[in-house]
PDB file of C-alpha atoms in Angstrom:
ATOM      1  CA  UNK C   1     -30.759 -51.173  52.522  1.00  0.00           C
ATOM      2  CA  UNK C   2     -29.932 -47.750  54.030  1.00  0.00           C
ATOM      3  CA  UNK C   3     -29.489 -44.926  51.976  1.00  0.00           C
ATOM      4  CA  UNK C   4     -25.507 -44.283  51.182  1.00  0.00           C
ATOM      5  CA  UNK C   5     -24.665 -47.717  52.088  1.00  0.00           C
ATOM      6  CA  UNK C   6     -23.156 -50.066  49.569  1.00  0.00           C
ATOM      7  CA  UNK C   7     -24.895 -53.259  48.316  1.00  0.00           C
ATOM      8  CA  UNK C   8     -22.701 -56.514  49.269  1.00  0.00           C
ATOM      9  CA  UNK C   9     -22.636 -59.195  46.643  1.00  0.00           C
ATOM     10  CA  UNK C  10     -22.733 -62.804  47.655  1.00  0.00           C
ATOM     11  CA  UNK C  11     -19.331 -64.159  46.593  1.00  0.00           C
ATOM     12  CA  UNK C  12     -20.746 -67.754  46.270  1.00  0.00           C
ATOM     13  CA  UNK C  13     -23.108 -66.663  43.470  1.00  0.00           C
ATOM     14  CA  UNK C  14     -20.396 -65.097  41.194  1.00  0.00           C
ATOM     15  CA  UNK C  15     -18.288 -67.105  39.250  1.00  0.00           C
ATOM     16  CA  UNK C  16     -15.118 -66.172  37.163  1.00  0.00           C
ATOM     17  CA  UNK C  17     -12.812 -63.448  37.579  1.00  0.00           C
ATOM     18  CA  UNK C  18     -12.917 -59.780  36.564  1.00  0.00           C
ATOM     19  CA  UNK C  19      -9.813 -58.945  34.663  1.00  0.00           C
ATOM     20  CA  UNK C  20      -7.597 -56.275  35.639  1.00  0.00           C
ATOM     21  CA  UNK C  21      -7.758 -53.095  33.740  1.00  0.00           C
ATOM     22  CA  UNK C  22      -4.663 -52.734  31.256  1.00  0.00           C
ATOM     23  CA  UNK C  23      -2.775 -49.413  30.524  1.00  0.00           C
ATOM     24  CA  UNK C  24      -4.167 -47.837  27.275  1.00  0.00           C
ATOM     25  CA  UNK C  25      -1.963 -48.634  23.939  1.00  0.00           C
ATOM     26  CA  UNK C  26       0.319 -45.829  23.094  1.00  0.00           C
ATOM     27  CA  UNK C  27      -0.635 -46.080  19.439  1.00  0.00           C
ATOM     28  CA  UNK C  28      -3.866 -46.752  17.631  1.00  0.00           C
ATOM     29  CA  UNK C  29      -3.873 -48.227  14.213  1.00  0.00           C
ATOM     30  CA  UNK C  30      -6.828 -47.654  12.091  1.00  0.00           C
ATOM     31  CA  UNK C  31      -7.757 -49.385   8.942  1.00  0.00           C
ATOM     32  CA  UNK C  32     -10.088 -48.517   6.405  1.00  0.00           C
ATOM     33  CA  UNK C  33     -11.694 -50.668   3.609  1.00  0.00           C
ATOM     34  CA  UNK C  34     -10.540 -50.339   0.206  1.00  0.00           C
ATOM     35  CA  UNK C  35     -12.525 -47.445  -1.576  1.00  0.00           C
ATOM     36  CA  UNK C  36     -13.922 -47.678  -4.784  1.00  0.00           C
ATOM     37  CA  UNK C  37     -13.994 -44.023  -5.392  1.00  0.00           C
ATOM     38  CA  UNK C  38     -12.952 -42.882  -8.934  1.00  0.00           C
ATOM     39  CA  UNK C  39      -9.769 -41.258  -9.196  1.00  0.00           C
ATOM     40  CA  UNK C  40     -10.127 -37.613 -10.533  1.00  0.00           C
ATOM     41  CA  UNK C  41      -9.447 -36.594 -13.069  1.00  0.00           C
ATOM     42  CA  UNK C  42      -9.997 -40.059 -14.804  1.00  0.00           C
ATOM     43  CA  UNK C  43      -7.114 -41.759 -16.227  1.00  0.00           C
ATOM     44  CA  UNK C  44      -8.855 -42.401 -19.456  1.00  0.00           C
ATOM     45  CA  UNK C  45     -10.103 -38.999 -20.192  1.00  0.00           C
ATOM     46  CA  UNK C  46     -11.275 -38.264 -23.522  1.00  0.00           C
ATOM     47  CA  UNK C  47     -11.410 -35.339 -25.870  1.00  0.00           C
ATOM     48  CA  UNK C  48      -8.890 -32.650 -27.051  1.00  0.00           C
ATOM     49  CA  UNK C  49      -8.271 -31.041 -23.838  1.00  0.00           C
ATOM     50  CA  UNK C  50      -6.062 -32.792 -21.516  1.00  0.00           C
ATOM     51  CA  UNK C  51      -7.669 -33.872 -18.532  1.00  0.00           C
ATOM     52  CA  UNK C  52     -11.191 -33.034 -19.555  1.00  0.00           C
ATOM     53  CA  UNK C  53     -13.548 -35.531 -18.199  1.00  0.00           C
ATOM     54  CA  UNK C  54     -17.065 -36.495 -18.957  1.00  0.00           C
ATOM     55  CA  UNK C  55     -20.259 -36.448 -16.532  1.00  0.00           C
ATOM     56  CA  UNK C  56     -21.521 -39.602 -15.024  1.00  0.00           C
ATOM     57  CA  UNK C  57     -23.786 -41.566 -17.324  1.00  0.00           C
ATOM     58  CA  UNK C  58     -26.582 -40.892 -14.954  1.00  0.00           C
ATOM     59  CA  UNK C  59     -26.101 -37.222 -14.730  1.00  0.00           C
ATOM     60  CA  UNK C  60     -28.996 -34.827 -15.165  1.00  0.00           C
ATOM     61  CA  UNK C  61     -28.278 -33.124 -18.633  1.00  0.00           C
ATOM     62  CA  UNK C  62     -30.903 -30.518 -18.037  1.00  0.00           C
ATOM     63  CA  UNK C  63     -28.584 -27.547 -18.370  1.00  0.00           C
ATOM     64  CA  UNK C  64     -26.810 -28.875 -21.183  1.00  0.00           C
ATOM     65  CA  UNK C  65     -29.912 -28.619 -23.416  1.00  0.00           C
ATOM     66  CA  UNK C  66     -32.159 -25.680 -24.086  1.00  0.00           C
ATOM     67  CA  UNK C  67     -35.405 -25.680 -22.301  1.00  0.00           C
ATOM     68  CA  UNK C  68     -38.426 -26.280 -24.648  1.00  0.00           C
ATOM     69  CA  UNK C  69     -39.700 -22.585 -23.688  1.00  0.00           C
ATOM     70  CA  UNK C  70     -36.383 -20.888 -23.715  1.00  0.00           C
ATOM     71  CA  UNK C  71     -35.273 -18.363 -26.029  1.00  0.00           C
ATOM     72  CA  UNK C  72     -32.173 -20.219 -27.313  1.00  0.00           C
ATOM     73  CA  UNK C  73     -32.604 -21.013 -30.741  1.00  0.00           C
ATOM     74  CA  UNK C  74     -32.293 -24.363 -32.008  1.00  0.00           C
ATOM     75  CA  UNK C  75     -29.437 -25.338 -34.445  1.00  0.00           C
ATOM     76  CA  UNK C  76     -31.688 -26.183 -37.237  1.00  0.00           C
ATOM     77  CA  UNK C  77     -33.596 -24.345 -39.895  1.00  0.00           C
ATOM     78  CA  UNK C  78     -33.172 -20.939 -40.753  1.00  0.00           C
ATOM     79  CA  UNK C  79     -31.445 -20.351 -37.433  1.00  0.00           C
ATOM     80  CA  UNK C  80     -28.278 -22.379 -38.523  1.00  0.00           C
ATOM     81  CA  UNK C  81     -27.788 -19.835 -41.522  1.00  0.00           C
ATOM     82  CA  UNK C  82     -26.975 -17.372 -38.805  1.00  0.00           C
ATOM     83  CA  UNK C  83     -23.952 -19.341 -37.346  1.00  0.00           C
ATOM     84  CA  UNK C  84     -20.507 -19.454 -38.143  1.00  0.00           C
ATOM     85  CA  UNK C  85     -20.722 -23.377 -38.378  1.00  0.00           C
ATOM     86  CA  UNK C  86     -22.945 -23.059 -41.508  1.00  0.00           C
ATOM     87  CA  UNK C  87     -20.209 -21.067 -43.618  1.00  0.00           C
ATOM     88  CA  UNK C  88     -17.148 -22.921 -42.386  1.00  0.00           C
ATOM     89  CA  UNK C  89     -17.417 -25.601 -44.917  1.00  0.00           C
ATOM     90  CA  UNK C  90     -17.336 -22.854 -47.777  1.00  0.00           C
ATOM     91  CA  UNK C  91     -13.784 -21.372 -46.553  1.00  0.00           C
ATOM     92  CA  UNK C  92     -12.417 -25.244 -45.954  1.00  0.00           C
ATOM     93  CA  UNK C  93      -9.914 -24.812 -49.039  1.00  0.00           C
ATOM     94  CA  UNK C  94      -6.075 -24.581 -49.330  1.00  0.00           C
ATOM     95  CA  UNK C  95      -3.936 -22.617 -51.701  1.00  0.00           C
ATOM     96  CA  UNK C  96      -3.728 -25.420 -54.263  1.00  0.00           C
ATOM     97  CA  UNK C  97      -7.383 -25.504 -54.546  1.00  0.00           C
ATOM     98  CA  UNK C  98      -7.895 -21.826 -54.994  1.00  0.00           C
ATOM     99  CA  UNK C  99      -4.984 -21.856 -57.804  1.00  0.00           C
ATOM    100  CA  UNK C 100      -6.481 -24.448 -59.624  1.00  0.00           C
ATOM    101  CA  UNK C 101      -9.889 -23.117 -59.905  1.00  0.00           C
ATOM    102  CA  UNK C 102      -8.199 -19.649 -60.718  1.00  0.00           C
ATOM    103  CA  UNK C 103      -6.403 -21.492 -63.746  1.00  0.00           C
ATOM    104  CA  UNK C 104      -9.893 -22.930 -64.952  1.00  0.00           C
ATOM    105  CA  UNK C 105     -11.540 -19.365 -64.925  1.00  0.00           C
ATOM    106  CA  UNK C 106      -8.617 -18.475 -67.267  1.00  0.00           C
ATOM    107  CA  UNK C 107      -9.488 -21.266 -69.820  1.00  0.00           C
ATOM    108  CA  UNK C 108     -13.255 -20.669 -70.007  1.00  0.00           C
ATOM    109  CA  UNK C 109     -14.029 -23.099 -73.032  1.00  0.00           C
ATOM    110  CA  UNK C 110     -13.422 -26.083 -71.239  1.00  0.00           C
ATOM    111  CA  UNK C 111     -16.647 -25.532 -69.235  1.00  0.00           C
ATOM    112  CA  UNK C 112     -15.898 -28.108 -66.387  1.00  0.00           C
ATOM    113  CA  UNK C 113     -15.810 -25.704 -63.402  1.00  0.00           C
ATOM    114  CA  UNK C 114     -19.253 -26.013 -62.417  1.00  0.00           C
ATOM    115  CA  UNK C 115     -19.032 -29.921 -62.363  1.00  0.00           C
ATOM    116  CA  UNK C 116     -15.745 -29.668 -60.394  1.00  0.00           C
ATOM    117  CA  UNK C 117     -17.056 -27.538 -57.690  1.00  0.00           C
ATOM    118  CA  UNK C 118     -20.539 -29.326 -57.376  1.00  0.00           C
ATOM    119  CA  UNK C 119     -19.524 -31.047 -54.120  1.00  0.00           C
ATOM    120  CA  UNK C 120     -17.211 -28.365 -52.529  1.00  0.00           C
ATOM    121  CA  UNK C 121     -17.872 -24.917 -53.655  1.00  0.00           C
ATOM    122  CA  UNK C 122     -15.936 -22.294 -51.756  1.00  0.00           C
ATOM    123  CA  UNK C 123     -16.435 -18.557 -50.828  1.00  0.00           C
ATOM    124  CA  UNK C 124     -13.083 -17.940 -49.730  1.00  0.00           C
ATOM    125  CA  UNK C 125     -11.659 -17.450 -53.501  1.00  0.00           C
ATOM    126  CA  UNK C 126     -14.707 -15.035 -54.713  1.00  0.00           C
ATOM    127  CA  UNK C 127     -14.232 -12.967 -51.582  1.00  0.00           C
ATOM    128  CA  UNK C 128     -10.654 -12.092 -51.940  1.00  0.00           C
ATOM    129  CA  UNK C 129     -10.912 -11.886 -55.922  1.00  0.00           C
ATOM    130  CA  UNK C 130     -13.465  -9.163 -55.161  1.00  0.00           C
ATOM    131  CA  UNK C 131     -11.465  -7.580 -52.427  1.00  0.00           C
ATOM    132  CA  UNK C 132      -8.372  -7.521 -54.778  1.00  0.00           C
ATOM    133  CA  UNK C 133     -10.588  -5.920 -57.604  1.00  0.00           C
ATOM    134  CA  UNK C 134     -11.585  -3.204 -54.974  1.00  0.00           C
ATOM    135  CA  UNK C 135      -8.038  -2.692 -53.755  1.00  0.00           C
ATOM    136  CA  UNK C 136      -6.602  -2.536 -57.558  1.00  0.00           C
ATOM    137  CA  UNK C 137      -9.128  -0.271 -58.793  1.00  0.00           C
ATOM    138  CA  UNK C 138      -8.720   2.234 -55.843  1.00  0.00           C
ATOM    139  CA  UNK C 139      -5.023   2.023 -55.803  1.00  0.00           C
ATOM    140  CA  UNK C 140      -4.522   2.344 -59.553  1.00  0.00           C
ATOM    141  CA  UNK C 141      -7.073   5.097 -59.757  1.00  0.00           C
ATOM    142  CA  UNK C 142      -5.592   7.043 -56.924  1.00  0.00           C
ATOM    143  CA  UNK C 143      -1.989   6.669 -58.269  1.00  0.00           C
ATOM    144  CA  UNK C 144      -2.799   7.774 -61.724  1.00  0.00           C
ATOM    145  CA  UNK C 145      -4.823  10.877 -60.662  1.00  0.00           C
ATOM    146  CA  UNK C 146      -2.137  11.817 -58.288  1.00  0.00           C
ATOM    147  CA  UNK C 147       0.749  11.556 -60.981  1.00  0.00           C
ATOM    148  CA  UNK C 148      -1.446  13.528 -63.250  1.00  0.00           C
ATOM    149  CA  UNK C 149      -1.912  16.336 -60.875  1.00  0.00           C
ATOM    150  CA  UNK C 150       1.772  16.270 -60.047  1.00  0.00           C
ATOM    151  CA  UNK C 151       2.597  16.746 -63.605  1.00  0.00           C
ATOM    152  CA  UNK C 152       0.429  19.567 -64.025  1.00  0.00           C
ATOM    153  CA  UNK C 153       1.385  21.174 -60.707  1.00  0.00           C
ATOM    154  CA  UNK C 154      -2.149  21.119 -59.506  1.00  0.00           C
ATOM    155  CA  UNK C 155      -3.327  20.264 -55.950  1.00  0.00           C
ATOM    156  CA  UNK C 156      -4.402  16.807 -55.244  1.00  0.00           C
ATOM    157  CA  UNK C 157      -7.136  15.359 -52.966  1.00  0.00           C
ATOM    158  CA  UNK C 158      -7.583  11.918 -52.356  1.00  0.00           C
ATOM    159  CA  UNK C 159     -11.086  10.727 -53.484  1.00  0.00           C
ATOM    160  CA  UNK C 160     -12.641   7.966 -51.256  1.00  0.00           C
ATOM    161  CA  UNK C 161     -15.528   7.667 -53.519  1.00  0.00           C
ATOM    162  CA  UNK C 162     -13.389   5.194 -55.836  1.00  0.00           C
ATOM    163  CA  UNK C 163     -13.181   2.751 -53.020  1.00  0.00           C
ATOM    164  CA  UNK C 164     -16.836   2.720 -51.893  1.00  0.00           C
ATOM    165  CA  UNK C 165     -18.003   2.720 -55.419  1.00  0.00           C
ATOM    166  CA  UNK C 166     -15.789  -0.208 -56.488  1.00  0.00           C
ATOM    167  CA  UNK C 167     -16.874  -2.210 -53.277  1.00  0.00           C
ATOM    168  CA  UNK C 168     -20.467  -1.745 -54.132  1.00  0.00           C
ATOM    169  CA  UNK C 169     -20.068  -2.462 -57.594  1.00  0.00           C
ATOM    170  CA  UNK C 170     -18.112  -5.892 -57.175  1.00  0.00           C
ATOM    171  CA  UNK C 171     -19.592  -6.997 -54.077  1.00  0.00           C
ATOM    172  CA  UNK C 172     -23.014  -6.193 -55.021  1.00  0.00           C
ATOM    173  CA  UNK C 173     -22.612  -7.924 -58.401  1.00  0.00           C
ATOM    174  CA  UNK C 174     -21.575 -11.125 -56.818  1.00  0.00           C
ATOM    175  CA  UNK C 175     -24.096 -11.288 -54.368  1.00  0.00           C
ATOM    176  CA  UNK C 176     -27.329 -10.032 -56.243  1.00  0.00           C
ATOM    177  CA  UNK C 177     -26.694 -11.620 -59.605  1.00  0.00           C
ATOM    178  CA  UNK C 178     -26.137 -15.061 -58.277  1.00  0.00           C
ATOM    179  CA  UNK C 179     -29.141 -14.567 -56.175  1.00  0.00           C
ATOM    180  CA  UNK C 180     -31.626 -13.531 -58.960  1.00  0.00           C
ATOM    181  CA  UNK C 181     -30.136 -16.422 -61.037  1.00  0.00           C
ATOM    182  CA  UNK C 182     -31.039 -18.941 -58.321  1.00  0.00           C
ATOM    183  CA  UNK C 183     -34.619 -17.691 -58.228  1.00  0.00           C
ATOM    184  CA  UNK C 184     -35.101 -17.791 -61.900  1.00  0.00           C
ATOM    185  CA  UNK C 185     -33.688 -21.247 -62.077  1.00  0.00           C
ATOM    186  CA  UNK C 186     -35.778 -22.529 -59.086  1.00  0.00           C
ATOM    187  CA  UNK C 187     -38.776 -21.124 -61.103  1.00  0.00           C
ATOM    188  CA  UNK C 188     -37.954 -23.310 -64.261  1.00  0.00           C
ATOM    189  CA  UNK C 189     -37.281 -26.561 -62.406  1.00  0.00           C
ATOM    190  CA  UNK C 190     -33.502 -26.361 -62.668  1.00  0.00           C
ATOM    191  CA  UNK C 191     -32.411 -25.458 -58.934  1.00  0.00           C
ATOM    192  CA  UNK C 192     -28.825 -24.965 -58.307  1.00  0.00           C
ATOM    193  CA  UNK C 193     -27.022 -24.357 -55.193  1.00  0.00           C
ATOM    194  CA  UNK C 194     -26.555 -20.620 -54.393  1.00  0.00           C
ATOM    195  CA  UNK C 195     -23.160 -21.207 -53.085  1.00  0.00           C
ATOM    196  CA  UNK C 196     -22.083 -22.834 -56.362  1.00  0.00           C
ATOM    197  CA  UNK C 197     -23.475 -19.663 -58.050  1.00  0.00           C
ATOM    198  CA  UNK C 198     -21.586 -17.438 -55.868  1.00  0.00           C
ATOM    199  CA  UNK C 199     -18.272 -19.509 -56.395  1.00  0.00           C
ATOM    200  CA  UNK C 200     -18.887 -19.533 -60.291  1.00  0.00           C
ATOM    201  CA  UNK C 201     -19.511 -15.751 -60.445  1.00  0.00           C
ATOM    202  CA  UNK C 202     -16.793 -14.856 -58.069  1.00  0.00           C
ATOM    203  CA  UNK C 203     -13.969 -16.743 -59.927  1.00  0.00           C
ATOM    204  CA  UNK C 204     -15.437 -15.304 -63.178  1.00  0.00           C
ATOM    205  CA  UNK C 205     -14.202 -11.781 -61.997  1.00  0.00           C
ATOM    206  CA  UNK C 206     -10.555 -12.853 -61.699  1.00  0.00           C
ATOM    207  CA  UNK C 207      -9.790 -12.062 -65.550  1.00  0.00           C
ATOM    208  CA  UNK C 208     -10.537  -8.576 -64.651  1.00  0.00           C
ATOM    209  CA  UNK C 209      -7.498  -8.079 -62.290  1.00  0.00           C
ATOM    210  CA  UNK C 210      -4.489  -8.198 -64.735  1.00  0.00           C
ATOM    211  CA  UNK C 211      -6.817  -6.368 -67.445  1.00  0.00           C
ATOM    212  CA  UNK C 212      -7.412  -3.640 -64.922  1.00  0.00           C
ATOM    213  CA  UNK C 213      -3.429  -3.653 -64.304  1.00  0.00           C
ATOM    214  CA  UNK C 214      -2.910  -3.285 -67.884  1.00  0.00           C
ATOM    215  CA  UNK C 215      -5.510  -0.465 -68.401  1.00  0.00           C
ATOM    216  CA  UNK C 216      -2.708   2.294 -67.239  1.00  0.00           C
ATOM    217  CA  UNK C 217      -1.214   2.032 -70.660  1.00  0.00           C
ATOM    218  CA  UNK C 218      -2.177   5.256 -72.190  1.00  0.00           C
ATOM    219  CA  UNK C 219      -3.777   4.097 -75.369  1.00  0.00           C
ATOM    220  CA  UNK C 220      -7.506   4.023 -75.750  1.00  0.00           C
ATOM    221  CA  UNK C 221      -7.839   1.430 -78.332  1.00  0.00           C
ATOM    222  CA  UNK C 222      -5.869  -0.952 -76.210  1.00  0.00           C
ATOM    223  CA  UNK C 223      -8.247  -0.452 -73.294  1.00  0.00           C
ATOM    224  CA  UNK C 224     -11.203  -1.184 -75.268  1.00  0.00           C
ATOM    225  CA  UNK C 225      -9.790  -4.323 -76.762  1.00  0.00           C
ATOM    226  CA  UNK C 226      -8.590  -5.328 -73.285  1.00  0.00           C
ATOM    227  CA  UNK C 227     -12.058  -4.631 -71.759  1.00  0.00           C
ATOM    228  CA  UNK C 228     -13.624  -6.634 -74.611  1.00  0.00           C
ATOM    229  CA  UNK C 229     -11.579  -9.403 -74.186  1.00  0.00           C
ATOM    230  CA  UNK C 230     -11.697  -9.714 -70.490  1.00  0.00           C
ATOM    231  CA  UNK C 231     -15.649  -9.374 -70.631  1.00  0.00           C
ATOM    232  CA  UNK C 232     -15.821 -12.183 -73.426  1.00  0.00           C
ATOM    233  CA  UNK C 233     -13.828 -14.584 -71.431  1.00  0.00           C
ATOM    234  CA  UNK C 234     -15.643 -13.901 -68.328  1.00  0.00           C
ATOM    235  CA  UNK C 235     -19.015 -14.114 -70.033  1.00  0.00           C
ATOM    236  CA  UNK C 236     -17.888 -17.457 -71.796  1.00  0.00           C
ATOM    237  CA  UNK C 237     -16.870 -18.955 -68.633  1.00  0.00           C
ATOM    238  CA  UNK C 238     -20.173 -18.219 -66.943  1.00  0.00           C
ATOM    239  CA  UNK C 239     -22.253 -19.226 -69.840  1.00  0.00           C
ATOM    240  CA  UNK C 240     -20.424 -22.449 -70.755  1.00  0.00           C
ATOM    241  CA  UNK C 241     -20.487 -23.816 -67.107  1.00  0.00           C
ATOM    242  CA  UNK C 242     -24.029 -23.103 -66.819  1.00  0.00           C
ATOM    243  CA  UNK C 243     -25.324 -24.143 -70.175  1.00  0.00           C
ATOM    244  CA  UNK C 244     -25.571 -27.998 -69.479  1.00  0.00           C
ATOM    245  CA  UNK C 245     -27.150 -27.559 -66.093  1.00  0.00           C
ATOM    246  CA  UNK C 246     -29.749 -24.935 -67.580  1.00  0.00           C
ATOM    247  CA  UNK C 247     -30.736 -27.118 -70.585  1.00  0.00           C
ATOM    248  CA  UNK C 248     -32.841 -29.122 -68.218  1.00  0.00           C
ATOM    249  CA  UNK C 249     -35.088 -25.808 -67.858  1.00  0.00           C
ATOM    250  CA  UNK C 250     -36.755 -26.688 -71.202  1.00  0.00           C
ATOM    251  CA  UNK C 251     -37.129 -24.325 -74.265  1.00  0.00           C
ATOM    252  CA  UNK C 252     -36.143 -21.397 -72.298  1.00  0.00           C
ATOM    253  CA  UNK C 253     -32.733 -22.430 -71.428  1.00  0.00           C
ATOM    254  CA  UNK C 254     -31.133 -20.408 -74.372  1.00  0.00           C
ATOM    255  CA  UNK C 255     -32.635 -17.173 -73.220  1.00  0.00           C
ATOM    256  CA  UNK C 256     -31.468 -17.724 -69.784  1.00  0.00           C
ATOM    257  CA  UNK C 257     -27.755 -18.281 -70.906  1.00  0.00           C
ATOM    258  CA  UNK C 258     -28.037 -15.545 -73.507  1.00  0.00           C
ATOM    259  CA  UNK C 259     -29.056 -13.025 -70.710  1.00  0.00           C
ATOM    260  CA  UNK C 260     -26.295 -14.277 -68.337  1.00  0.00           C
ATOM    261  CA  UNK C 261     -23.715 -13.813 -71.407  1.00  0.00           C
ATOM    262  CA  UNK C 262     -25.002 -10.354 -71.932  1.00  0.00           C
ATOM    263  CA  UNK C 263     -25.039  -9.201 -68.285  1.00  0.00           C
ATOM    264  CA  UNK C 264     -21.510 -10.292 -68.003  1.00  0.00           C
ATOM    265  CA  UNK C 265     -20.552  -8.233 -70.889  1.00  0.00           C
ATOM    266  CA  UNK C 266     -22.484  -5.091 -69.583  1.00  0.00           C
ATOM    267  CA  UNK C 267     -20.330  -5.344 -66.370  1.00  0.00           C
ATOM    268  CA  UNK C 268     -17.147  -5.275 -68.584  1.00  0.00           C
ATOM    269  CA  UNK C 269     -18.646  -2.383 -70.464  1.00  0.00           C
ATOM    270  CA  UNK C 270     -19.164  -0.493 -66.903  1.00  0.00           C
ATOM    271  CA  UNK C 271     -15.695  -1.249 -65.871  1.00  0.00           C
ATOM    272  CA  UNK C 272     -14.288   0.199 -69.048  1.00  0.00           C
ATOM    273  CA  UNK C 273     -16.265   3.457 -68.661  1.00  0.00           C
ATOM    274  CA  UNK C 274     -15.346   3.930 -65.076  1.00  0.00           C
ATOM    275  CA  UNK C 275     -12.229   2.077 -64.365  1.00  0.00           C
ATOM    276  CA  UNK C 276     -10.471   1.667 -67.479  1.00  0.00           C
ATOM    277  CA  UNK C 277     -10.168   5.577 -68.136  1.00  0.00           C
ATOM    278  CA  UNK C 278      -7.577   6.540 -65.955  1.00  0.00           C
ATOM    279  CA  UNK C 279      -4.999   8.907 -67.861  1.00  0.00           C
ATOM    280  CA  UNK C 280      -1.742  10.617 -67.180  1.00  0.00           C
TER     281      UNK C 280
END
């Protein structure tokens, strides 16, 4: 075979025919197999947010959990006390609940408040009762001193110490006294819930709101009677509600109840001297 020449094929050894080349089709149809991909977002999405979806079951949740050596605190133990979720149940009350508990505080001889709030003590009522007392004490004191200076044609200056002193007194009393009582009861093997003690002492101060409003009446004897009645009702409310529970502390229960009663009376004495003495 010479270079550049073509090889000849013996026609006798070739059978069949070669189809002629046809023109390419003008349209090509491409078909795909049915896909089993999941539709996004899933039609059966769960949760409160519309269209929210969950990760696949085999997804890696490494980033959804804190690592063992990370600084992120675990939601348990003492760390839970520093979260909002820990205090949310104590504010889960409505207006009817608060009104009902306020009514119970005005009838101290029933002694059923402690049992009623054993399962759901709240801090909403105590917080606003203390805040209202601070506002009433500061506003009434400021108003009376203002009118007194105007009637005597004297210059009047606002005293901010009334607000700070009232806040320290009411917030401090409701926080410190239940804490001390909590430790004492735990020592005498009669433990009580700290939140329940806060709830009890907070509602025990409600009686001082109307008493403080009536203290503007310029009669010293009436103010003493008013402070005494309010203090007696508040002390009776706390003492009778804790008596049944503290009886389990043994022979010391009477001394504990007497100390609680006298401490509440001393609060009314302090209020009479410093807050029930406004004059025109």
